[in-house]
XYZ file of C-alpha atoms in Angstrom:
561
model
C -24.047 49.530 -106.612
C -23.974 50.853 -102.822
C -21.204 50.872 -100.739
C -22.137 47.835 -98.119
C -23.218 50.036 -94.626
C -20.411 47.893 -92.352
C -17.956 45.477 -92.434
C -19.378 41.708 -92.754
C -18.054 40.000 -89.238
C -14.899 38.192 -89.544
C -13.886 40.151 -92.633
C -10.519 41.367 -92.325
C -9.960 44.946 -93.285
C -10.436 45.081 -97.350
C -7.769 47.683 -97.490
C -4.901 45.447 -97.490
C -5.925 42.929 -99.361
C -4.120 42.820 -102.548
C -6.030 45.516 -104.524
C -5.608 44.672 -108.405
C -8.712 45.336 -110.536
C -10.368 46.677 -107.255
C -13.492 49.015 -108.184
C -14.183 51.268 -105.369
C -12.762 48.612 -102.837
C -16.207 46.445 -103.409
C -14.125 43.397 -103.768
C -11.148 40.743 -101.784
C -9.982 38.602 -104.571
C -6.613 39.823 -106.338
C -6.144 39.587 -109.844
C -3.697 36.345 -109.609
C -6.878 34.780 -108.156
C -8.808 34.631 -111.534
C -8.545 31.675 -113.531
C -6.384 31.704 -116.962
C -8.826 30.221 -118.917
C -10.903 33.577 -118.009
C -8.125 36.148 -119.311
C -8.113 33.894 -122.660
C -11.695 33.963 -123.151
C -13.419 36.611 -125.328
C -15.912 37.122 -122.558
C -13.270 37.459 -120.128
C -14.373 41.030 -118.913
C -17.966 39.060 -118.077
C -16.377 36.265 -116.981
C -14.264 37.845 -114.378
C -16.717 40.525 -113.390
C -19.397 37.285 -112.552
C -16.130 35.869 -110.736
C -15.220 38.679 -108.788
C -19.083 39.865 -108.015
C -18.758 42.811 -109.790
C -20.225 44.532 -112.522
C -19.177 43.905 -115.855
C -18.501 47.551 -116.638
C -16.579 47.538 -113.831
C -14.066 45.509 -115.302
C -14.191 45.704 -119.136
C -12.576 49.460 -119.260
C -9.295 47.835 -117.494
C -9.739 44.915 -119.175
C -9.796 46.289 -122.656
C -6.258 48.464 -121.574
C -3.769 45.667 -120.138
C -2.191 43.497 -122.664
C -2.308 40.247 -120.872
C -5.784 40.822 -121.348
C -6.103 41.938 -124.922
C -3.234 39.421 -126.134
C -4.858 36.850 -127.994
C -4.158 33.898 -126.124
C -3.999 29.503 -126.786
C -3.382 26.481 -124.608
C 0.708 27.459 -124.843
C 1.282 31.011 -124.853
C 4.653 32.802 -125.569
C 5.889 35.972 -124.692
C 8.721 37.211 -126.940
C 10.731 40.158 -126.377
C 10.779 42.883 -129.008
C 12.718 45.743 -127.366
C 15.906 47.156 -127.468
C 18.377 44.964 -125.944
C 17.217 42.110 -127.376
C 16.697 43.365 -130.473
C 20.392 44.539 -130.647
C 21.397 41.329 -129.410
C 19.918 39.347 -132.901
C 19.377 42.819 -135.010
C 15.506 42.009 -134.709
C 15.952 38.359 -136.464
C 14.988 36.208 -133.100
C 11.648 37.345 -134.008
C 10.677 35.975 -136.977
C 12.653 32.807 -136.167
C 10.223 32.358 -132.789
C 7.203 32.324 -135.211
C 9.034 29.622 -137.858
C 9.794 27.570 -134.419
C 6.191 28.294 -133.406
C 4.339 28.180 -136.598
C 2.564 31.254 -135.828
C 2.585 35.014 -136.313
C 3.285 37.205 -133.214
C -0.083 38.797 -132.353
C -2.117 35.667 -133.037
C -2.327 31.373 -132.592
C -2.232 28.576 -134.406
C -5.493 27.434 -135.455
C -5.856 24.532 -133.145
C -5.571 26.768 -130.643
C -2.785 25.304 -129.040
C 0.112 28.072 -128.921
C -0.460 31.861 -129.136
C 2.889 34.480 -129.618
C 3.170 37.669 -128.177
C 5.482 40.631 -128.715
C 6.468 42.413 -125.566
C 8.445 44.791 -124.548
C 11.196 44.017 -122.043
C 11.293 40.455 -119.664
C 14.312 41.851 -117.789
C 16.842 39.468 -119.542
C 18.691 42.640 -121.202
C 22.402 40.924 -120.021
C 21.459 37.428 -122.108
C 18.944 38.250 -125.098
C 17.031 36.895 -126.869
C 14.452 36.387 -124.533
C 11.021 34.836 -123.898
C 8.305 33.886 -121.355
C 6.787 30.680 -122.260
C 3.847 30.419 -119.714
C 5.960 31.474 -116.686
C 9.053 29.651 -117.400
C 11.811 31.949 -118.888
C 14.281 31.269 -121.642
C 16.916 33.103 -122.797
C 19.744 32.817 -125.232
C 21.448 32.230 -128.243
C 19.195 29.180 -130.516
C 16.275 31.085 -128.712
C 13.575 29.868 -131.446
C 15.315 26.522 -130.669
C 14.898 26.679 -127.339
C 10.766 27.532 -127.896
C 11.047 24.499 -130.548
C 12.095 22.053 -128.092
C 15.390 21.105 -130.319
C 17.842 22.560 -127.573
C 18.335 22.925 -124.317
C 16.457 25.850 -122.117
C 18.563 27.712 -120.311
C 17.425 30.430 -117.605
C 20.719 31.862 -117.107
C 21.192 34.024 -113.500
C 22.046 37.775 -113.292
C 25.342 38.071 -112.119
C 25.661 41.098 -110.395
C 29.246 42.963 -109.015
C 30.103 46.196 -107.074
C 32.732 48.910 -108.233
C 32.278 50.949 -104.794
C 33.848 48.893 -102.387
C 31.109 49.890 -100.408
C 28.079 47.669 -101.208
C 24.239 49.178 -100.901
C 22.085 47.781 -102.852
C 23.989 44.885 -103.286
C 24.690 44.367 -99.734
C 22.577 41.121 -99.437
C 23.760 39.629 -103.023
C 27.532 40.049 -101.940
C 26.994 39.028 -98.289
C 27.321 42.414 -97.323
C 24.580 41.725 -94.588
C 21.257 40.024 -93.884
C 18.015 41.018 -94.290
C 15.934 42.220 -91.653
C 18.647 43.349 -89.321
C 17.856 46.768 -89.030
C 14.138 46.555 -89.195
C 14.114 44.959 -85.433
C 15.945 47.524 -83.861
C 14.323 50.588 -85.233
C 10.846 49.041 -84.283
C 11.859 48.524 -80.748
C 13.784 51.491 -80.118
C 13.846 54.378 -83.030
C 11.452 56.674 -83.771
C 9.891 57.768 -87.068
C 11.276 60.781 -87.304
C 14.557 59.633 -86.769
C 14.452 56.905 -90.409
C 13.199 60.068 -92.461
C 15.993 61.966 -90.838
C 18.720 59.032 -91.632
C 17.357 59.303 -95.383
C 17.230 63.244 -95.511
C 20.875 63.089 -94.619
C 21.604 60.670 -97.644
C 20.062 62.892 -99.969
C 18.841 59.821 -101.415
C 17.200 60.160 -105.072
C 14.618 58.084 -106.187
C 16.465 55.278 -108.734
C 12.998 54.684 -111.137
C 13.411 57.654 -113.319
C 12.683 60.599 -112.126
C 15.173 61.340 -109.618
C 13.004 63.035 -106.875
C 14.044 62.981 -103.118
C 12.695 60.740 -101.205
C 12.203 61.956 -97.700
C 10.661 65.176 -99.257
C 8.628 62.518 -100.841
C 7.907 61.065 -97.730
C 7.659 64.641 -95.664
C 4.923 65.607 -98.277
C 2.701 62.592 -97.612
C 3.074 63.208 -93.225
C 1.233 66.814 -94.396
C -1.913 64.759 -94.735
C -3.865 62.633 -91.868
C -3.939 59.062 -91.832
C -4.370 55.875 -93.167
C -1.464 56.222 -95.645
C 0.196 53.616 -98.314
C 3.481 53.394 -99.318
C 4.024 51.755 -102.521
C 7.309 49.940 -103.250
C 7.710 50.408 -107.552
C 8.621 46.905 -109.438
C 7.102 47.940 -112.459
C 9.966 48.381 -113.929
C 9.774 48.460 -117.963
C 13.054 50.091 -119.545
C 14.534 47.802 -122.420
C 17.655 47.320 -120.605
C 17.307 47.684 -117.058
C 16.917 44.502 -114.794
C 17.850 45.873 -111.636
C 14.791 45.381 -109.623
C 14.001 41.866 -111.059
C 17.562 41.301 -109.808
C 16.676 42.736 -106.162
C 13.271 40.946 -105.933
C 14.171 37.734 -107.087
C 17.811 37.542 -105.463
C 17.170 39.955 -102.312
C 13.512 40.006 -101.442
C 13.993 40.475 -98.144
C 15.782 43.678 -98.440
C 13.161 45.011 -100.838
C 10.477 44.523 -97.877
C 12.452 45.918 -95.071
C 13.514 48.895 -97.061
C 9.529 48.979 -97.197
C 8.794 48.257 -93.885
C 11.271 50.946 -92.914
C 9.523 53.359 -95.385
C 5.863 52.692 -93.616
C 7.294 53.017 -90.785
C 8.653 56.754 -91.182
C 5.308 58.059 -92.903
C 3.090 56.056 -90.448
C 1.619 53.562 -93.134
C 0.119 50.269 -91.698
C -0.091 49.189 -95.341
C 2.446 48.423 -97.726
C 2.486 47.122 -101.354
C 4.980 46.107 -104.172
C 4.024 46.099 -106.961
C 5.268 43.955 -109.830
C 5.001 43.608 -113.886
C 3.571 40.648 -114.934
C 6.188 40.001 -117.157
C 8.193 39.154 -113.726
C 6.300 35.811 -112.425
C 9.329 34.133 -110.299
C 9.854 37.712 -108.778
C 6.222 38.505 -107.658
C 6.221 34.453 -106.474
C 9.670 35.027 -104.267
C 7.860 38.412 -103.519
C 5.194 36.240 -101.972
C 7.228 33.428 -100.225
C 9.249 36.207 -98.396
C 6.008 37.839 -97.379
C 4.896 34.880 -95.846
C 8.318 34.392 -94.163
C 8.650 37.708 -92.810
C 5.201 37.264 -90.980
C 6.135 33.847 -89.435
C 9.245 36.098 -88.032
C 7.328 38.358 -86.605
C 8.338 41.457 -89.043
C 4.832 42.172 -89.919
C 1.632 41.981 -88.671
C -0.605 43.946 -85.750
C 2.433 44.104 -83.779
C 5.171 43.959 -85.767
C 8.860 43.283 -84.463
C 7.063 44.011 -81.055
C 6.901 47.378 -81.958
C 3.105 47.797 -81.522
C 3.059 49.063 -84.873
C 0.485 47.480 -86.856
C 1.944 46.676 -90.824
C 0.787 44.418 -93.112
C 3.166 44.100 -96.924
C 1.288 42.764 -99.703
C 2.347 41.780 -103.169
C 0.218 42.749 -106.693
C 0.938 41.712 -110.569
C 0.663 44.095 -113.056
C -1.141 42.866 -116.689
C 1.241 44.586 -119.083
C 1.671 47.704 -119.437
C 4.864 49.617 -119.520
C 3.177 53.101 -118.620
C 2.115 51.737 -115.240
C 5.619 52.331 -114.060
C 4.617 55.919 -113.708
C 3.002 56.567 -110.141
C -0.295 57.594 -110.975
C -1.231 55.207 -113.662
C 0.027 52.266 -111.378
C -2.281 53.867 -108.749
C -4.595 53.758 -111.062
C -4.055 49.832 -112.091
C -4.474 49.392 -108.362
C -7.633 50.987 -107.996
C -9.002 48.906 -110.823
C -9.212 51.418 -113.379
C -7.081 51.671 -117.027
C -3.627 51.988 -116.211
C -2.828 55.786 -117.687
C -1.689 58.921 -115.996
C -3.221 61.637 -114.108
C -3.272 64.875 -113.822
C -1.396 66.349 -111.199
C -2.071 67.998 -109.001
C -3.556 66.541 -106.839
C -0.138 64.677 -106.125
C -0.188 60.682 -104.734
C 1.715 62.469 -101.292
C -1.668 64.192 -100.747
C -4.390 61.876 -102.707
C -3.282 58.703 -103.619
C -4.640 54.804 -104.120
C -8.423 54.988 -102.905
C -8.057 58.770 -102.380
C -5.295 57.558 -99.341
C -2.108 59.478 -98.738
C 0.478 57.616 -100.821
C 4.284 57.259 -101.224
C 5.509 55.578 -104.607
C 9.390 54.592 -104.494
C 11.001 52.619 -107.201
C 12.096 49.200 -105.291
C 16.327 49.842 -105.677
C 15.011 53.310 -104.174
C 14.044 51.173 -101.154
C 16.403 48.624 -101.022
C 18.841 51.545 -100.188
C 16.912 52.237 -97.275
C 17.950 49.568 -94.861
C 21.980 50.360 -95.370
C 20.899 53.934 -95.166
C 19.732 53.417 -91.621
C 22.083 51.104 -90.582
C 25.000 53.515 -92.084
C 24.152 56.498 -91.559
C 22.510 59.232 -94.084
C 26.076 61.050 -94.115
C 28.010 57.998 -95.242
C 25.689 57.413 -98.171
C 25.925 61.122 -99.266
C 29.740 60.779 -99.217
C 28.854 58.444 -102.399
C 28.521 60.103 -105.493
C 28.885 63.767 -106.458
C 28.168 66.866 -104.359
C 24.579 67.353 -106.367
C 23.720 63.542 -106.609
C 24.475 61.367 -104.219
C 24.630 57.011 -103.716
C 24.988 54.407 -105.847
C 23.231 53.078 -108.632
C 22.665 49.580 -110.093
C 23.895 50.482 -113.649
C 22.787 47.203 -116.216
C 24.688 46.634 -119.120
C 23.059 44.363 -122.104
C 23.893 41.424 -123.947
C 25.957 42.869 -126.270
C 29.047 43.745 -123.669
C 32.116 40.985 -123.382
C 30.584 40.968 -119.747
C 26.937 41.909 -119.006
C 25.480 42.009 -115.715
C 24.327 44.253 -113.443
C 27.287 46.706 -111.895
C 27.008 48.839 -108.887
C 28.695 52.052 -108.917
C 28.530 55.572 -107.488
C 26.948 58.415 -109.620
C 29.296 60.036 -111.742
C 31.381 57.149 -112.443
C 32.302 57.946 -116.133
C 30.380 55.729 -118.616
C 33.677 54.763 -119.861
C 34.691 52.580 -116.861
C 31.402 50.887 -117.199
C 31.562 50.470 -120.860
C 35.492 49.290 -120.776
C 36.492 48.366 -117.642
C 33.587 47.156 -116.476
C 31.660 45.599 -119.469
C 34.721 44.811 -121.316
C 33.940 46.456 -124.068
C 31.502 44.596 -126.708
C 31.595 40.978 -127.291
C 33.344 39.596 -130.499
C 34.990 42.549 -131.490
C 32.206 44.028 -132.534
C 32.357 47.912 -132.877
C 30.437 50.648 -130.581
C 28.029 52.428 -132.200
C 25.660 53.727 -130.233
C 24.437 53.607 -126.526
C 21.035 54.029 -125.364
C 21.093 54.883 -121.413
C 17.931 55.337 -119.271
C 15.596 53.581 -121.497
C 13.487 54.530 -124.400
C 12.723 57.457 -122.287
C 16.457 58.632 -121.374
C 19.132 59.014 -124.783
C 21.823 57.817 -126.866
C 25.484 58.187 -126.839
C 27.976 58.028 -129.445
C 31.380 56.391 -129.300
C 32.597 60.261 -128.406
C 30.691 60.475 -125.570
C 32.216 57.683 -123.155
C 34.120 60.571 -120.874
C 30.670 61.919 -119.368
C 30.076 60.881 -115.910
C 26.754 58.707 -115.351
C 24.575 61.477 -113.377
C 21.417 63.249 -114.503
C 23.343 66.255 -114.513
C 25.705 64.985 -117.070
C 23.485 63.246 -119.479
C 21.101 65.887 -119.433
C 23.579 67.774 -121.177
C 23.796 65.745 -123.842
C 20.157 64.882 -124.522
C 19.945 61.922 -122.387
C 18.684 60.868 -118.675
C 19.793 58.668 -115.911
C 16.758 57.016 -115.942
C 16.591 53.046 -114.568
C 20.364 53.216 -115.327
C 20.209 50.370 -118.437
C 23.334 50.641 -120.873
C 22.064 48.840 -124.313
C 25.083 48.866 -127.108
C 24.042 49.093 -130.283
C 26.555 47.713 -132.982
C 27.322 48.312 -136.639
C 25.268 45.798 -137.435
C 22.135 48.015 -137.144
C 21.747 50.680 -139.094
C 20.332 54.287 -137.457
C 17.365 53.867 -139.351
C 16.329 50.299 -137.760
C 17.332 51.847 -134.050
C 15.036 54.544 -134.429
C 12.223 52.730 -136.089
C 12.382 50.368 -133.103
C 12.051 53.062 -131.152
C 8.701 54.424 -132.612
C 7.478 50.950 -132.253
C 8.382 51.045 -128.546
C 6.587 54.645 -128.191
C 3.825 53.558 -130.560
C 2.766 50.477 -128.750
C 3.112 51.303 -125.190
C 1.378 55.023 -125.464
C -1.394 54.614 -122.650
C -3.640 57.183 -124.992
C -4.394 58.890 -122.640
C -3.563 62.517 -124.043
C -3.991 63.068 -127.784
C -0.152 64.555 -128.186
C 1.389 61.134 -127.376
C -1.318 59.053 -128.227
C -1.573 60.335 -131.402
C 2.015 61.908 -132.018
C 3.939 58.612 -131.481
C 2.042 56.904 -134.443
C 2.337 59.615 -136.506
C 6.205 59.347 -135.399
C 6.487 55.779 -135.745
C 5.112 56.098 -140.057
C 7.393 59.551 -140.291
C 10.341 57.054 -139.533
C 9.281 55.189 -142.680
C 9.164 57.791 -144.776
C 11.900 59.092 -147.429
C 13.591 62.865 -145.960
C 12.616 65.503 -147.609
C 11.554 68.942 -146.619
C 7.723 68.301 -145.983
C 8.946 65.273 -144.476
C 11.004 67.247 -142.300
C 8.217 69.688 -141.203
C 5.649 67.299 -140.263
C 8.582 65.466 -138.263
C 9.620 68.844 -136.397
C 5.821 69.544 -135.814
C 5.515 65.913 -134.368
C 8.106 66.561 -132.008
C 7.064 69.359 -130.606
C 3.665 69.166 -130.195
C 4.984 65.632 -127.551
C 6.916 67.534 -125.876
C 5.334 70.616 -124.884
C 1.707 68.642 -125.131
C 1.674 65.409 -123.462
C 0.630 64.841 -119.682
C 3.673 62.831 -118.530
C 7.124 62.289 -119.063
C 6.374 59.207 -121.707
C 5.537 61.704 -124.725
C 7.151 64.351 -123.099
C 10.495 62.704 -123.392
C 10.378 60.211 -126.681
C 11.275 63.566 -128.893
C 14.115 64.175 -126.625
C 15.281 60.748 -127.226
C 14.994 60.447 -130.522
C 16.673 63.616 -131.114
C 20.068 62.462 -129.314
C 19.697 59.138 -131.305
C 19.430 61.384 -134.650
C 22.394 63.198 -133.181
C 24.656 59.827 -133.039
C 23.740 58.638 -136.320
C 23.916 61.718 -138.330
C 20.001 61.573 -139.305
C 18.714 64.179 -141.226
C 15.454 65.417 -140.527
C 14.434 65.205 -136.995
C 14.655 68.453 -134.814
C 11.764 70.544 -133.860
């Protein structure tokens, strides 16, 4: 198919339209406008390539990848959660239970059709597990299964959400702090670009998704290439554990869109996007509502706060997949195409979604932004430690005497969270383990409380910052079950796109079956390394690291390189 020669009249520019499953920008309808009965059909690809006017190879390659495409799928369909904090929070049992409530197996439906189950991997409800998505209403709880059942009550319970600065950031809007959109005004009537990216060079702000990179260098390297550019506000966020941005899109929506708008404002983007996991519905439909808010106001639009600047924010869903998070494979969701990494270079900054120019920032990242400006970048910087500075929204699981999501300034030592904060674990249950920064960051032992929470400091002891999410893991778990659940994580969300990971994290996930022994040990080692040093991106590169520190903790035998 040929690229149309112009622009039908009265078409507005396809390049902001909400650019899901988009092949070669040949189409205007977003993803959310398909039908369900489409994603549960097993012509769906067909179906939604006929929908969408597109052909059907066009579609069936994503198709195939997402799991809210793959999932087999009835008139009722249930999401449960299988990952970490929720499997701490029952020692794996919820699961089983679901499919007794449901009278089906996860990965399949009853054969009437009329309710499907689905294992997935993290709905965000770390602070009150177990947890499910049935359709788009969430449930969370103890009696989960009996929830799902219909014998007891649902119950949806709220984040709550405190600060240990003093000095609100993040948090600014959820503490009444300040309101939303009152900074945006004044930098488009009377600030210059320059002078936001300045404001955030100051702060030395990191990004807060994972990988800790600075932002306005970030932001410096995409103003190296010409025009149009994207900035791309990161909601993707997967870590078992970490809830932080479902807690600042849902609660604070504004905030995430003017720390946006202030981002496409410094790098001279007229387009902006957030993009959010489908695993999130009420947080991509608040998402929405603000959107529409913001351009009634006058934030947004061809001449935004009056500014003359034109800026449009749009809002995408994701279709399951944890590896998305990463900023080329959700570029790559949002071009349409299977949702794994690429190589780099060339880097987003330079080529990016449709070949564009494009910033990625995880959306706490932005939601810094606005204070940042309003603040100053020095009084940020004096947060923190003299190498990292700020605030971070640190999550602590269901298995703490008070969950919720705390922020605090890097290098607050993980034993004010854990004890002071978090109150230690609920029921006098005893500490065994934390995992910190995901499946992708480490474990800590009961030892290890004194180390301050900064990359620095974890990194030291086989762990990452990461998304910040604290899951406890108590005696009731053995090291063997935390580990195995951890092949299952790296198993099942692998993108396969490189044959280290792809490959490797099976072979992992069956080595964690197996008895120790020395060949045991030597295919384990060989496993481990051949991830780390092989794999394109920091998924396989960093599951050996993690499941080294977790062998540390427990005392498991056979499991370094």
């Amino acid at each position: 198919m040929q690229e149309p020669s112009a622009e039908p009249q009265g078409r507005r520019d396809r390049s902001n339209d909400d650019p899901f499953l988009r092949y070669a920008r040949r189409f205007d309808r977003p993803i959310g406008d398909v039908p369900d009965a489409l994603r549960s059909s097993r012509a769906a690809p067909a179906d939604i390539a006929r929908t969408l006017g597109l052909p059907a190879a066009a579609v069936e390659g994503p198709a195939t990848f997402f799991a809210d495409f793959t999932a087999t799928r009835g008139a009722r369909h249930v999401r449960v959660c299988a990952a970490a904090a929720c499997f701490a929070a029952t020692a794996g049992t919820h699961v089983a239970e679901v499919e007794a409530a449901l009278g089906v197996h996860a990965g399949s439906r009853s054969e009437d059709g009329s309710v499907s189950l689905q294992a997935v991997r993290c709905l965000g409800y770390c602070f009150s597990g177990p947890a499910a998505l049935d359709g788009v209403d969430a449930l969370a709880g103890p009696g989960l299964a009996a929830q799902l059942g219909g014998s007891a009550p649902r119950t949806s319970p709220p984040i709550p959400v405190a600060c240990d600065t003093g000095v609100p950031v993040v948090t600014a809007g959820l503490l009444g702090g300040s309101q939303p959109w009152s900074v945006w005004p004044g930098v488009a009537a009377s600030a210059n670009p320059e002078d936001v990216l300045a404001e955030v060079e100051a702060a030395q702000l990191r990004g807060r998704g994972g990988a800790g990179f600075r932002a306005a260098a970030k932001w410096r390297a995409a103003l190296e290439h010409p025009a149009p550019r994207v900035v791309v506000a990161n909601g993707d966020e997967g870590d078992p554990g970490s809830y932080a941005d479902r807690l600042l899109m849902e609660e604070d929506p504004h905030r995430v869109l003017e720390g946006l708008a202030l981002a496409c404002f410094a790098v001279g983007a007229a387009t902006g996007i957030v993009f959010v996991r489908s695993e999130y519905p009420r947080a991509a439909a608040r998402l929405r509502e603000a959107v529409a808010q913001a351009r009634t106001a006058g934030h947004l639009g061809p001449d935004a706060a009056g500014s003359g600047f034109s800026l449009g924010l749009h809002v995408v869903e994701g279709a399951g997949s944890y590896v998305s998070g990463e900023e080329t494979a959700l570029l790559n969701g949002l071009a349409g195409l299977r949702g794994v990494v690429r190589s780099r270079p060339p880097f987003p900054t330079g080529r990016g979604l449709h070949g564009r120019p494009t910033v990625v920032n995880n959306v706490e990242t932005l939601s810094a932004v606005p204070w940042i400006v309003q603040h100053g970048g020095a009084a940020y910087a004096a947060l923190g430690t003299a190498d990292e500075a700020g605030t971070v929204l640190a999550c602590l699981s269901e298995r703490f005497r008070r969950p919720g999501a705390y922020e605090v300034e890097i290098g607050t030592p993980v034993r004010r969270i854990v004890d002071d904060l978090g109150g230690g674990l609920r029921d006098g249950a005893t500490l065994r383990a934390l995992q910190i920064g995901g499946p992708l960051g480490g474990f800590l032992g009961p030892e290890d409380l004194d180390i301050p929470l900064s990359d620095d400091a974890l990194s030291k002891h086989g762990a990452a910052l990461g998304h910040a999410g604290i899951v406890a893991f108590d005696d009731r778990l053995t090291g063997g079950q935390v580990l195995q659940n951890l092949w299952d994580f790296a198993a099942e969300e692998s993108c396969g796109q490189c044959s280290p990971c792809r490959v490797g994290s099976w072979r992992g996930r069956g080595l964690a079956e197996r008895p120790d022994g020395p060949a045991v040990s030597r295919e384990r080692g060989e496993v481990l390394r051949t991830m780390a040093a092989g794999s394109l991106c920091a998924f396989g590169r960093r599951v050996p690291a993690a499941v080294q520190s977790l062998a540390r903790v427990y005392g498991l035998a056979g499991w370094t390189p």
